[in-house]
Amino acid sequence: ASDDPARKEVLKKEVDSALEIFQAATRRLDESSPRFARVARPNPLSLSEIQALIDADSVLLEFSLTETKSFLWMISKAGLKTVELPPPGELTSLARQAYESLTARVREERFESPEKRTTRIAEADRQFTEASQTLSRLLLGEIAPDIKGKRLIVVSDGALS
């Protein structure tokens, strides 16, 4: 049934029709509210346009985690540097570990004694230090000399947000 050419043609026409309706609605919305259109679908800036917005004491760091790869783009007045980072799964795991450890202090555990709470928080503090140092080294290690003393503008992605 899924190989039926007539059925495929009917489905293709339905998809094409829905796409035309969507595009027409988008055009009407853009015409009636150009300001909304600029916010909803901004035009990406070029490298030189981004550099013009950054002062000499600042660096823009943009992280991207795809399904299989992770990247860091560093933009400064001096130029662009691209770094391939460890796999997203590794970064996501470390980021979640750091987050869980950081928020351990505000988590309430049922029937937890004050001594157990103190022990749990001390362990979470140790885990946070370890996870955050590892994450920092993996994310920023290669560019550390380039960002020393700079104001960082960070655009994060995925679990890094």
Coordinates of N, CA and C in Angstrom, one line a residue:
A1 N 0.8 -1.2 0.0 CA 0.0 0.0 0.0 C 0.9 1.2 0.0
S2 N 2.0 1.2 0.7 CA 2.9 2.4 0.8 C 3.6 2.6 -0.6
D3 N 3.6 1.6 -1.4 CA 4.3 1.7 -2.7 C 3.3 2.1 -3.8
D4 N 2.0 2.4 -3.5 CA 1.0 2.8 -4.4 C 1.3 4.1 -5.0
P5 N 1.6 4.2 -6.3 CA 2.0 5.5 -7.0 C 0.8 6.5 -6.9
A6 N -0.4 6.1 -7.0 CA -1.5 7.0 -7.0 C -1.7 7.6 -5.6
R7 N -1.5 6.8 -4.5 CA -1.6 7.3 -3.1 C -0.4 8.3 -2.9
K8 N 0.8 8.0 -3.4 CA 1.9 8.9 -3.2 C 1.6 10.2 -3.9
E9 N 1.0 10.2 -5.0 CA 0.7 11.4 -5.8 C -0.3 12.3 -5.0
V10 N -1.3 11.6 -4.4 CA -2.3 12.3 -3.6 C -1.7 13.0 -2.4
L11 N -0.8 12.2 -1.7 CA -0.1 12.8 -0.6 C 0.8 13.9 -0.9
K12 N 1.5 13.8 -2.1 CA 2.4 14.9 -2.5 C 1.6 16.1 -2.8
K13 N 0.4 16.0 -3.4 CA -0.4 17.2 -3.7 C -1.0 17.8 -2.4
E14 N -1.3 17.0 -1.4 CA -1.8 17.5 -0.1 C -0.6 18.3 0.6
V15 N 0.6 17.7 0.6 CA 1.7 18.4 1.2 C 2.0 19.7 0.5
D16 N 2.0 19.7 -0.9 CA 2.2 20.9 -1.7 C 1.2 22.0 -1.4
S17 N -0.1 21.5 -1.3 CA -1.1 22.5 -1.0 C -1.0 23.1 0.4
A18 N -0.6 22.3 1.4 CA -0.4 22.8 2.8 C 0.7 23.7 2.8
L19 N 1.8 23.4 2.1 CA 3.0 24.3 2.0 C 2.6 25.7 1.4
E20 N 1.8 25.6 0.3 CA 1.4 26.9 -0.3 C 0.6 27.7 0.6
I21 N -0.3 27.1 1.4 CA -1.2 27.8 2.4 C -0.3 28.5 3.4
F22 N 0.7 27.7 3.9 CA 1.6 28.2 4.9 C 2.4 29.4 4.4
Q23 N 2.9 29.2 3.2 CA 3.8 30.3 2.6 C 2.9 31.6 2.4
A24 N 1.7 31.4 2.0 CA 0.8 32.6 1.8 C 0.5 33.3 3.1
A25 N 0.2 32.5 4.1 CA 0.0 33.0 5.5 C 1.2 33.8 6.0
T26 N 2.4 33.2 5.8 CA 3.6 33.8 6.2 C 3.8 35.2 5.5
R27 N 3.6 35.2 4.2 CA 3.7 36.4 3.4 C 2.7 37.5 3.9
R28 N 1.5 37.1 4.2 CA 0.5 38.1 4.7 C 0.9 38.6 6.1
L29 N 1.4 37.7 6.9 CA 1.9 38.1 8.2 C 3.1 39.1 8.1
D30 N 4.0 38.8 7.2 CA 5.2 39.6 7.0 C 4.8 41.0 6.5
E31 N 3.8 41.0 5.6 CA 3.3 42.3 5.0 C 2.6 43.1 6.1
S32 N 1.8 42.5 6.9 CA 1.0 43.2 7.9 C 1.8 43.6 9.1
S33 N 2.9 42.9 9.4 CA 3.8 43.2 10.5 C 5.2 43.0 10.2
P34 N 5.9 43.9 9.5 CA 7.3 43.8 9.2 C 8.2 43.7 10.4
R35 N 7.8 44.3 11.5 CA 8.6 44.3 12.7 C 8.6 42.9 13.3
F36 N 7.4 42.2 13.3 CA 7.4 40.8 13.7 C 8.2 39.9 12.8
A37 N 8.1 40.1 11.5 CA 8.9 39.3 10.6 C 10.4 39.4 10.9
R38 N 10.9 40.6 11.2 CA 12.3 40.8 11.5 C 12.7 40.0 12.7
V39 N 11.8 40.0 13.7 CA 12.1 39.3 15.0 C 12.0 37.8 14.8
A40 N 10.9 37.4 14.1 CA 10.6 35.9 13.9 C 11.6 35.3 12.9
R41 N 12.1 36.0 11.9 CA 13.0 35.4 10.9 C 14.1 36.4 10.6
P42 N 15.0 36.6 11.6 CA 16.0 37.6 11.3 C 17.0 37.2 10.3
N43 N 17.6 38.1 9.6 CA 18.7 37.8 8.6 C 20.0 37.6 9.4
P44 N 20.7 36.5 9.2 CA 21.9 36.3 9.9 C 22.9 37.4 9.5
L45 N 23.7 37.8 10.5 CA 24.8 38.8 10.3 C 26.0 38.1 9.7
S46 N 26.7 38.9 8.9 CA 28.0 38.4 8.4 C 29.1 38.5 9.4
L47 N 30.2 37.9 9.2 CA 31.3 37.9 10.1 C 31.7 39.4 10.4
S48 N 31.9 40.2 9.3 CA 32.3 41.6 9.5 C 31.2 42.4 10.3
E49 N 29.9 42.1 10.1 CA 28.9 42.8 10.8 C 29.0 42.4 12.3
I50 N 29.2 41.2 12.6 CA 29.4 40.8 14.0 C 30.6 41.5 14.6
Q51 N 31.7 41.4 13.9 CA 32.9 42.1 14.4 C 32.7 43.6 14.7
A52 N 31.9 44.2 13.9 CA 31.6 45.6 14.1 C 30.9 45.9 15.3
L53 N 30.1 44.9 15.8 CA 29.4 45.0 17.1 C 30.2 44.7 18.3
I54 N 31.3 44.1 18.1 CA 32.1 43.6 19.3 C 33.2 44.6 19.5
D55 N 33.4 45.0 20.8 CA 34.5 45.9 21.1 C 35.8 45.1 21.2
A56 N 36.9 45.8 21.3 CA 38.2 45.1 21.3 C 38.4 44.3 22.6
D57 N 37.7 44.5 23.7 CA 37.8 43.8 24.9 C 36.8 42.7 25.0
S58 N 36.1 42.4 24.0 CA 35.0 41.3 24.0 C 35.3 40.2 23.0
V59 N 34.8 39.0 23.3 CA 34.9 37.9 22.4 C 33.5 37.2 22.4
L60 N 33.0 36.9 21.2 CA 31.7 36.1 21.1 C 32.1 34.7 21.0
L61 N 31.5 33.8 21.9 CA 31.7 32.4 21.8 C 30.3 31.8 21.5
E62 N 30.2 31.1 20.4 CA 29.0 30.4 20.1 C 29.2 28.9 20.0
F63 N 28.4 28.2 20.8 CA 28.5 26.7 20.9 C 27.4 26.1 20.1
S64 N 27.7 25.0 19.4 CA 26.7 24.2 18.7 C 26.9 22.7 19.0
L65 N 25.8 22.1 19.4 CA 25.8 20.7 19.7 C 24.9 20.0 18.7
T66 N 25.4 19.3 17.7 CA 24.5 18.6 16.8 C 24.3 17.1 17.4
E67 N 23.7 16.3 16.6 CA 23.6 14.9 17.1 C 24.9 14.2 17.2
T68 N 25.9 14.5 16.3 CA 27.1 13.7 16.3 C 28.4 14.5 16.6
K69 N 28.3 15.8 16.4 CA 29.5 16.7 16.6 C 29.1 17.9 17.4
S70 N 30.2 18.5 18.0 CA 30.0 19.8 18.7 C 31.1 20.7 18.2
F71 N 30.7 22.0 18.2 CA 31.6 23.0 17.7 C 31.6 24.3 18.6
L72 N 32.7 25.0 18.5 CA 32.8 26.3 19.2 C 33.3 27.3 18.1
W73 N 32.6 28.4 17.9 CA 33.1 29.5 17.1 C 33.4 30.7 18.0
M74 N 34.6 31.2 17.8 CA 35.0 32.3 18.6 C 35.3 33.5 17.6
I75 N 34.5 34.6 17.9 CA 34.6 35.7 17.0 C 35.2 36.9 17.8
S76 N 36.2 37.5 17.3 CA 36.7 38.7 18.0 C 37.1 39.7 16.9
K77 N 37.5 40.9 17.3 CA 37.9 41.9 16.3 C 39.0 41.3 15.4
A78 N 39.8 40.4 15.9 CA 41.0 39.8 15.2 C 40.5 38.8 14.2
G79 N 39.4 38.2 14.3 CA 39.0 37.2 13.4 C 38.1 36.1 13.9
L80 N 38.0 35.0 13.2 CA 37.2 33.9 13.6 C 38.0 32.6 13.8
K81 N 37.7 31.9 14.9 CA 38.4 30.6 15.1 C 37.3 29.6 15.3
T82 N 37.5 28.4 14.7 CA 36.5 27.3 14.8 C 37.2 26.2 15.5
V83 N 36.6 25.6 16.5 CA 37.1 24.5 17.3 C 36.1 23.3 17.3
E84 N 36.6 22.2 16.9 CA 35.7 21.0 17.0 C 35.8 20.5 18.5
L85 N 34.7 20.3 19.1 CA 34.7 19.9 20.5 C 34.5 18.4 20.6
P86 N 34.6 17.9 21.9 CA 34.2 16.5 22.0 C 32.8 16.2 21.7
P87 N 32.4 14.9 21.5 CA 31.1 14.6 21.1 C 30.0 15.2 22.0
P88 N 28.9 15.5 21.5 CA 27.8 16.1 22.3 C 27.4 15.3 23.5
G89 N 27.4 14.0 23.4 CA 27.0 13.2 24.5 C 27.9 13.4 25.7
E90 N 29.1 13.5 25.5 CA 30.1 13.7 26.6 C 29.9 15.1 27.2
L91 N 29.7 16.1 26.4 CA 29.5 17.4 26.9 C 28.1 17.5 27.7
T92 N 27.1 16.9 27.1 CA 25.8 16.9 27.7 C 25.8 16.2 29.1
S93 N 26.5 15.1 29.2 CA 26.6 14.4 30.4 C 27.3 15.2 31.5
L94 N 28.4 15.8 31.1 CA 29.1 16.7 32.1 C 28.3 17.9 32.5
A95 N 27.6 18.5 31.5 CA 26.8 19.7 31.9 C 25.7 19.3 32.8
R96 N 25.0 18.2 32.6 CA 24.0 17.7 33.5 C 24.5 17.4 34.9
Q97 N 25.7 16.8 34.9 CA 26.3 16.4 36.2 C 26.6 17.7 37.0
A98 N 27.1 18.7 36.3 CA 27.5 20.0 36.9 C 26.2 20.7 37.4
Y99 N 25.1 20.6 36.6 CA 23.8 21.2 37.0 C 23.3 20.5 38.2
E100 N 23.2 19.2 38.2 CA 22.6 18.4 39.3 C 23.4 18.7 40.6
S101 N 24.7 18.7 40.5 CA 25.6 19.0 41.6 C 25.4 20.4 42.2
L102 N 25.3 21.4 41.3 CA 25.1 22.8 41.7 C 23.7 23.0 42.4
T103 N 22.7 22.3 41.9 CA 21.4 22.5 42.5 C 21.1 21.5 43.7
A104 N 22.1 20.7 44.1 CA 21.9 19.8 45.2 C 21.5 20.5 46.5
R105 N 22.0 21.7 46.7 CA 21.7 22.5 47.9 C 20.2 22.9 48.1
V106 N 19.5 23.1 47.0 CA 18.1 23.5 47.1 C 17.2 22.3 46.9
R107 N 17.7 21.1 46.7 CA 16.9 19.9 46.6 C 16.5 19.4 48.0
E108 N 15.3 19.1 48.2 CA 14.8 18.6 49.5 C 14.7 17.1 49.3
E109 N 15.3 16.3 50.1 CA 15.2 14.8 50.1 C 14.3 14.4 51.3
R110 N 13.4 13.6 51.0 CA 12.4 13.2 52.1 C 13.2 12.3 53.1
F111 N 12.8 12.6 54.3 CA 13.4 11.9 55.5 C 14.9 11.9 55.6
E112 N 15.5 13.0 55.1 CA 16.9 13.1 55.1 C 17.4 13.7 56.4
S113 N 18.3 13.1 57.1 CA 18.8 13.7 58.4 C 19.7 14.8 58.1
P114 N 19.9 15.7 59.0 CA 20.9 16.8 58.8 C 22.3 16.3 58.5
E115 N 22.7 15.2 59.1 CA 24.0 14.7 58.8 C 24.1 14.2 57.4
K116 N 23.0 13.5 56.9 CA 23.0 13.0 55.5 C 23.0 14.1 54.6
R117 N 22.2 15.2 54.9 CA 22.2 16.4 54.0 C 23.6 17.0 53.9
T118 N 24.2 17.1 55.0 CA 25.6 17.7 55.0 C 26.5 16.9 54.1
T119 N 26.5 15.6 54.3 CA 27.3 14.7 53.5 C 27.0 14.7 52.0
R120 N 25.6 14.7 51.7 CA 25.2 14.8 50.3 C 25.7 16.1 49.6
I121 N 25.5 17.2 50.4 CA 25.9 18.5 49.8 C 27.5 18.6 49.6
A122 N 28.2 18.0 50.5 CA 29.7 18.0 50.4 C 30.1 17.2 49.2
E123 N 29.4 16.0 49.0 CA 29.7 15.2 47.8 C 29.3 15.9 46.5
A124 N 28.2 16.6 46.6 CA 27.7 17.4 45.4 C 28.7 18.5 45.1
D125 N 29.2 19.2 46.1 CA 30.2 20.2 45.9 C 31.5 19.7 45.2
R126 N 31.9 18.5 45.7 CA 33.1 17.9 45.1 C 32.8 17.5 43.6
Q127 N 31.6 16.9 43.4 CA 31.3 16.5 42.0 C 31.2 17.8 41.1
F128 N 30.6 18.9 41.6 CA 30.5 20.1 40.8 C 31.8 20.6 40.4
T129 N 32.8 20.7 41.4 CA 34.1 21.1 41.1 C 34.7 20.3 40.0
E130 N 34.6 19.0 40.1 CA 35.2 18.1 39.1 C 34.6 18.2 37.7
A131 N 33.2 18.2 37.7 CA 32.5 18.3 36.4 C 32.7 19.7 35.8
S132 N 32.6 20.7 36.5 CA 32.8 22.1 35.9 C 34.2 22.3 35.4
Q133 N 35.2 21.8 36.2 CA 36.6 22.0 35.7 C 36.8 21.2 34.4
T134 N 36.3 20.0 34.4 CA 36.4 19.2 33.1 C 35.7 19.8 32.0
L135 N 34.5 20.2 32.2 CA 33.7 20.9 31.2 C 34.4 22.1 30.7
S136 N 34.9 22.9 31.6 CA 35.6 24.2 31.2 C 36.8 23.9 30.4
R137 N 37.5 22.9 30.8 CA 38.7 22.5 30.0 C 38.4 22.0 28.6
L138 N 37.3 21.2 28.5 CA 36.9 20.7 27.2 C 36.4 21.8 26.3
L139 N 35.6 22.7 26.9 CA 35.0 23.8 26.1 C 35.9 24.9 25.7
L140 N 36.8 25.3 26.7 CA 37.6 26.5 26.5 C 39.1 26.3 26.5
G141 N 39.5 25.1 26.7 CA 40.9 24.8 26.8 C 41.7 25.3 25.6
E142 N 41.3 25.0 24.4 CA 42.0 25.4 23.2 C 42.0 26.9 23.0
I143 N 41.1 27.6 23.5 CA 41.0 29.1 23.3 C 41.4 29.9 24.5
A144 N 41.7 29.2 25.6 CA 42.0 29.9 26.8 C 42.9 31.1 26.7
P145 N 44.0 31.0 26.0 CA 44.9 32.2 25.8 C 44.2 33.3 25.1
D146 N 43.3 33.0 24.2 CA 42.6 34.0 23.4 C 41.6 34.8 24.1
I147 N 41.1 34.2 25.2 CA 40.0 34.9 26.0 C 40.4 35.5 27.3
K148 N 41.7 35.3 27.6 CA 42.1 35.8 28.9 C 41.9 37.3 29.0
G149 N 41.3 37.7 30.1 CA 41.0 39.1 30.3 C 39.9 39.8 29.4
K150 N 39.2 38.9 28.6 CA 38.2 39.4 27.7 C 36.8 39.3 28.3
R151 N 35.9 40.2 27.9 CA 34.5 40.0 28.3 C 33.9 39.0 27.3
L152 N 33.2 38.0 27.9 CA 32.7 36.9 27.0 C 31.2 37.1 26.8
I153 N 30.9 37.0 25.5 CA 29.5 37.0 25.1 C 29.2 35.6 24.6
V154 N 28.4 34.8 25.4 CA 28.2 33.4 25.1 C 26.9 33.1 24.5
V155 N 26.9 32.4 23.4 CA 25.6 31.9 22.8 C 25.7 30.3 23.0
S156 N 24.9 29.8 23.9 CA 25.0 28.4 24.2 C 23.9 27.6 23.4
D157 N 24.1 26.3 23.5 CA 23.2 25.4 22.8 C 23.0 24.1 23.6
G158 N 21.8 23.6 23.5 CA 21.5 22.3 24.1 C 21.7 22.3 25.6
A159 N 22.4 21.3 26.1 CA 22.6 21.1 27.6 C 23.5 22.2 28.1
L160 N 24.2 22.9 27.2 CA 25.1 24.0 27.7 C 24.3 25.3 28.0
S161 N 23.0 25.3 27.7 CA 22.2 26.5 28.0 C 21.8 26.6 29.4

